[in-house]
PDB file of C-alpha atoms in Angstrom:
ATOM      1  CA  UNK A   1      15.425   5.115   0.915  1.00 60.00           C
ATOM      2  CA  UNK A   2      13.653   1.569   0.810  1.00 91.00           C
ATOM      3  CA  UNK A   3      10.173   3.472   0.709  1.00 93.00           C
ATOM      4  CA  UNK A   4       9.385   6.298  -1.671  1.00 92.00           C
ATOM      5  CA  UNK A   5       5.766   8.200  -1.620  1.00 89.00           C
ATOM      6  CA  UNK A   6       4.943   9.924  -4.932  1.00 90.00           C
ATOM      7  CA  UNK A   7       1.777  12.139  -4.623  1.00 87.00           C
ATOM      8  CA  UNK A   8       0.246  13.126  -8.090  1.00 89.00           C
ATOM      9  CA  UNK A   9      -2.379  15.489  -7.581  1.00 87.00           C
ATOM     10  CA  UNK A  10      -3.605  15.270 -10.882  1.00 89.00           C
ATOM     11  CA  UNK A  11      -5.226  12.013 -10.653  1.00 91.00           C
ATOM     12  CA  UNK A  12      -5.608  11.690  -6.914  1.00 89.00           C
ATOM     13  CA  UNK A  13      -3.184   9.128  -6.457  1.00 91.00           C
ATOM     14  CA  UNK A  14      -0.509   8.350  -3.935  1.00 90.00           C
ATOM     15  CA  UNK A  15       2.210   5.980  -5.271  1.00 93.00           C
ATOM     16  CA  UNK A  16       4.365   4.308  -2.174  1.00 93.00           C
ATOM     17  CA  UNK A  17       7.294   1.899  -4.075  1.00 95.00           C
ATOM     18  CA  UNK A  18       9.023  -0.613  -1.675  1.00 95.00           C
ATOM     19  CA  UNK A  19      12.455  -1.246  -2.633  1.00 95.00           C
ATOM     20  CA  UNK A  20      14.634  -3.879  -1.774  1.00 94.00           C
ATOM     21  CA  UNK A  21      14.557  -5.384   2.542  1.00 92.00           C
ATOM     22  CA  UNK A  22      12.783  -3.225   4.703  1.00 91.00           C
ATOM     23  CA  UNK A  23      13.303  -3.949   8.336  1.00 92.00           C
ATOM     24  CA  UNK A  24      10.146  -4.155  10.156  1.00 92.00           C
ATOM     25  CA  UNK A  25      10.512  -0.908  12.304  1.00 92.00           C
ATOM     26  CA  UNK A  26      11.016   1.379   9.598  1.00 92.00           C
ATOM     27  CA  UNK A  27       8.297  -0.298   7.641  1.00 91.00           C
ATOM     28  CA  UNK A  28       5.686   0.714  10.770  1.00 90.00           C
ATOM     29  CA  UNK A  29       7.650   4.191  11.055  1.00 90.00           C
ATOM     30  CA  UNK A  30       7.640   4.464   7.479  1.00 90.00           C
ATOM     31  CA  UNK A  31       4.127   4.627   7.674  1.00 86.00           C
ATOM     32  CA  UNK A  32       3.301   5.998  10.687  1.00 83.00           C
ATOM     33  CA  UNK A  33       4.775   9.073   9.825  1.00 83.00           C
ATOM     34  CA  UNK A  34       2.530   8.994   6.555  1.00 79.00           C
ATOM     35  CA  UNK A  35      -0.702   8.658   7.983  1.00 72.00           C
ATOM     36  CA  UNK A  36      -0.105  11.408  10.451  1.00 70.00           C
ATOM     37  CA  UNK A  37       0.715  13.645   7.822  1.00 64.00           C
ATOM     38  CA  UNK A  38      -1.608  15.108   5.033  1.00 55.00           C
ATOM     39  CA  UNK A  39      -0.321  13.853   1.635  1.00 55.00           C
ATOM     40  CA  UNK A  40      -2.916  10.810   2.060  1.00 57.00           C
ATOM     41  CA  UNK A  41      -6.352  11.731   2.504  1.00 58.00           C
ATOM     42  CA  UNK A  42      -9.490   9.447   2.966  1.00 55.00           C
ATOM     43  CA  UNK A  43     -10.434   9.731  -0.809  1.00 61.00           C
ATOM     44  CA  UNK A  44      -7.321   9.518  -2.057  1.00 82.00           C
ATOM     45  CA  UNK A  45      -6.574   6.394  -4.411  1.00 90.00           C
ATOM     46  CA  UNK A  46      -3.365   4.469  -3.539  1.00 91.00           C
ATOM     47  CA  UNK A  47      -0.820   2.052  -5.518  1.00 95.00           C
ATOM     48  CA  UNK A  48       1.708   0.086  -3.468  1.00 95.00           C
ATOM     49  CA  UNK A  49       4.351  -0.892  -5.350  1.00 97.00           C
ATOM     50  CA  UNK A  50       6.212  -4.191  -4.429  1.00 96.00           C
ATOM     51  CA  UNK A  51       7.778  -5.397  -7.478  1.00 95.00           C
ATOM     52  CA  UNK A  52      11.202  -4.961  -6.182  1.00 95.00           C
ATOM     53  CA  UNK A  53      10.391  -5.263  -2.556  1.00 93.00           C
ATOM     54  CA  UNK A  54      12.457  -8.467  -0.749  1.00 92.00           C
ATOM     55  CA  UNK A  55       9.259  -9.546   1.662  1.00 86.00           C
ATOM     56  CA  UNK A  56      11.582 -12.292   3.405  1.00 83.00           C
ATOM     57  CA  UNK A  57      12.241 -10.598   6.592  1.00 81.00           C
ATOM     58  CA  UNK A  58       8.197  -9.231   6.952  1.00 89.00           C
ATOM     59  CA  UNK A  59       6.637 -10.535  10.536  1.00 89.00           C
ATOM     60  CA  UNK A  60       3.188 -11.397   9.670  1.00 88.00           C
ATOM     61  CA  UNK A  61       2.568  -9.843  13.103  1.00 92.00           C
ATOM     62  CA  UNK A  62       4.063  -6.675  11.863  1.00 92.00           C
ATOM     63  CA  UNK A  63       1.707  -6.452   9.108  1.00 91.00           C
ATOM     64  CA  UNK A  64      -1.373  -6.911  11.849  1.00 90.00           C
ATOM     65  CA  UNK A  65      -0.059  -3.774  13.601  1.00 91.00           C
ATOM     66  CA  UNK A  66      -0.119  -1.823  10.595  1.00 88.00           C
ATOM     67  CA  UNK A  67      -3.824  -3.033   9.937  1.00 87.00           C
ATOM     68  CA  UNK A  68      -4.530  -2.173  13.796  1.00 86.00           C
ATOM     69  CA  UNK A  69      -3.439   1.800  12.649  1.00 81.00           C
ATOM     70  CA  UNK A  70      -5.007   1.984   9.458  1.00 80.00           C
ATOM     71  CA  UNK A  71      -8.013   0.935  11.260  1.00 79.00           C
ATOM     72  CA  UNK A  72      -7.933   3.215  13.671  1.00 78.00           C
ATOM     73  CA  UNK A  73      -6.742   5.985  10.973  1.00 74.00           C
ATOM     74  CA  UNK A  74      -9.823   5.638   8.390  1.00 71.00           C
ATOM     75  CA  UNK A  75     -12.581   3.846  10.725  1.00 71.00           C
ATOM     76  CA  UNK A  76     -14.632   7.181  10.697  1.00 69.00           C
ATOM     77  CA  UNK A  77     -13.804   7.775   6.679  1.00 67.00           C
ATOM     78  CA  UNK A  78     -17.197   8.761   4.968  1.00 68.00           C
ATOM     79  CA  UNK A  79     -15.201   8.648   1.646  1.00 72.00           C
ATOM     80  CA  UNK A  80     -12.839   5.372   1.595  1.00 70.00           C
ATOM     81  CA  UNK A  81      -9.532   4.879   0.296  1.00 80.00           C
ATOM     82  CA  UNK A  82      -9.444   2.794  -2.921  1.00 88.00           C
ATOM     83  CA  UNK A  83      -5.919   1.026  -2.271  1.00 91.00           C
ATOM     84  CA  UNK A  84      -3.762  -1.317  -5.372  1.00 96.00           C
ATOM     85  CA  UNK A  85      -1.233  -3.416  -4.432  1.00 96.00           C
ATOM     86  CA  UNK A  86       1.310  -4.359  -6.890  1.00 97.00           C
ATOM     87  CA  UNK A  87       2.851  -7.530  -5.749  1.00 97.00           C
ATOM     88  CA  UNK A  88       4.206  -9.956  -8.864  1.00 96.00           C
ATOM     89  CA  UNK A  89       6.206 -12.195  -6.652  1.00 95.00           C
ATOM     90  CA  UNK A  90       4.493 -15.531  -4.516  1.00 95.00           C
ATOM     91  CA  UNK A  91       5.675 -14.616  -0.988  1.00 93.00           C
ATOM     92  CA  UNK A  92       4.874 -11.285  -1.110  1.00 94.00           C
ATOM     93  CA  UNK A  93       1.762 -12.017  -3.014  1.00 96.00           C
ATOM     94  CA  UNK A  94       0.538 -13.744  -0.308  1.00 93.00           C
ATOM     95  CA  UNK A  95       1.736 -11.438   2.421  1.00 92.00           C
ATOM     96  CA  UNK A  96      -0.587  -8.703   0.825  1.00 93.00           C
ATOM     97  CA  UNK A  97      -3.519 -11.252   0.911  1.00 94.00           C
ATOM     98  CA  UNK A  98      -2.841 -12.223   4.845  1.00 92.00           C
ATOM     99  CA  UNK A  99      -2.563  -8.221   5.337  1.00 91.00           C
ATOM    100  CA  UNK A 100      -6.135  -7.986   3.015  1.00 91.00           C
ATOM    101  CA  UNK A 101      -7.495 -10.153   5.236  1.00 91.00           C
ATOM    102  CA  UNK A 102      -6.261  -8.546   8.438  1.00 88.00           C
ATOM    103  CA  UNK A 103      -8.170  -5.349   7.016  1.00 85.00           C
ATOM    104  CA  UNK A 104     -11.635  -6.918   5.942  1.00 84.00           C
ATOM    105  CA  UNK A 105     -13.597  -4.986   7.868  1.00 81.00           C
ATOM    106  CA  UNK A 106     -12.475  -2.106   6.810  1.00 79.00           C
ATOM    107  CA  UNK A 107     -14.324   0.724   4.973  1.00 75.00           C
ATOM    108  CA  UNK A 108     -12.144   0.206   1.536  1.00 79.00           C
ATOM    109  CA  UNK A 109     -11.699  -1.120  -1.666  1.00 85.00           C
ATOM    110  CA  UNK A 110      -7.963  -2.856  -1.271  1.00 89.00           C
ATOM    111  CA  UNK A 111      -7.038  -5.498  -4.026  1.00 94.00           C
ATOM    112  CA  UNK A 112      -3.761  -7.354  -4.434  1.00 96.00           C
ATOM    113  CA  UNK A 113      -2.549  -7.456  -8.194  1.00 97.00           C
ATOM    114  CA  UNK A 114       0.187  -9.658  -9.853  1.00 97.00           C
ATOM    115  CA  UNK A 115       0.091  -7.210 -12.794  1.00 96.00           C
ATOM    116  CA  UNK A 116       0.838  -3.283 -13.329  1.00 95.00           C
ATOM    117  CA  UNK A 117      -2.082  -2.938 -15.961  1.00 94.00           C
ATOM    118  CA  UNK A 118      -4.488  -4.453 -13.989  1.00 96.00           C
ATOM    119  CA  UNK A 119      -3.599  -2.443 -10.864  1.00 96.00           C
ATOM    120  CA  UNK A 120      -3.758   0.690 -12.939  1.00 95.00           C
ATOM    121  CA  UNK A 121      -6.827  -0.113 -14.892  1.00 96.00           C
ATOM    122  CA  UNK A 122      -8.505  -0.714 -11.363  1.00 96.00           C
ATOM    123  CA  UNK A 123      -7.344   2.431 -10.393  1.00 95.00           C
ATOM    124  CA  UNK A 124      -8.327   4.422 -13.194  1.00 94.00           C
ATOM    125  CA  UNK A 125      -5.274   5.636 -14.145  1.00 94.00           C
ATOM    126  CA  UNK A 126      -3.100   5.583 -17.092  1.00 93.00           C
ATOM    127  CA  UNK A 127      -0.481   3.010 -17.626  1.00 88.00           C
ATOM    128  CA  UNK A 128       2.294   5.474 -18.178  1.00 87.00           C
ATOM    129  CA  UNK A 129       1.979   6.812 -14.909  1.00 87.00           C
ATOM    130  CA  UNK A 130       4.684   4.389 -13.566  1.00 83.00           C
ATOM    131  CA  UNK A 131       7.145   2.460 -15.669  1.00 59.00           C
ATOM    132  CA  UNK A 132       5.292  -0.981 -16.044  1.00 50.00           C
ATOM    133  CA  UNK A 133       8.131  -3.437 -17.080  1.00 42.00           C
ATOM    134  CA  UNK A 134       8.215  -6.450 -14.580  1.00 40.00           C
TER     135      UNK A 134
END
């Protein structure tokens, strides 16, 4: 599967890893389906994973639908998601930053990292928690 969800309890964490092309329907489905379920809560911390994600076929337009339903998801949130993005590579880089900025006004703390340590440091969790090569 081209999206994987890891919850680990222990810390508090969600880990979502994007592997490989995602169309752009089963990237909305994909997550859809996740916020309608109860593996990610508002206080939950979250680190997207996009090292080995191929971003070439993402519609920027896509990405402001998903902002449209996380909106809509945590707008009443009184405890906000803290959200990492892993994303080493330019053009998906910058898609996380367009999507970031889609999502200002959010209630969150969202930051797009190049590198695993400094995505897991932010998140206060240790660096063995996923493998960090890359």
């Amino acid at each position: 599967m081209p999206i994987t969800i890891k919850s680990i309890s222990e810390y508090n964490l969600v880990i979502i890893t994007h592997t490989g092309e995602i169309k752009d329907d089963e990237f909305l489905e994909f997550y859809s389906r996740h916020f309608k379920g109860e593996i990610y809560g508002p206080s939950k911390k979250a680190l997207i994973d996009l090292r080995e994600a191929d971003s070439r076929p993402r519609n920027p337009e896509t990405l402001r639908q998903l902002a449209g339903f996380v909106m809509e998801h945590f707008n009443n949130s009184s405890e906000p998601p803290k959200v990492a993005v892993i994303a080493p590579k330019s053009l998906t880089f910058g898609l996380a930053r367009m999507y970031q900025s889609y999502t200002d006004s959010m209630p969150w703390e969202f930051v797009v990292f190049r590198a695993v340590d400094a995505a897991l440091a932010w998140l206060n969790v240790p660096e063995d928690i996923i493998a960090c090569e890359g």
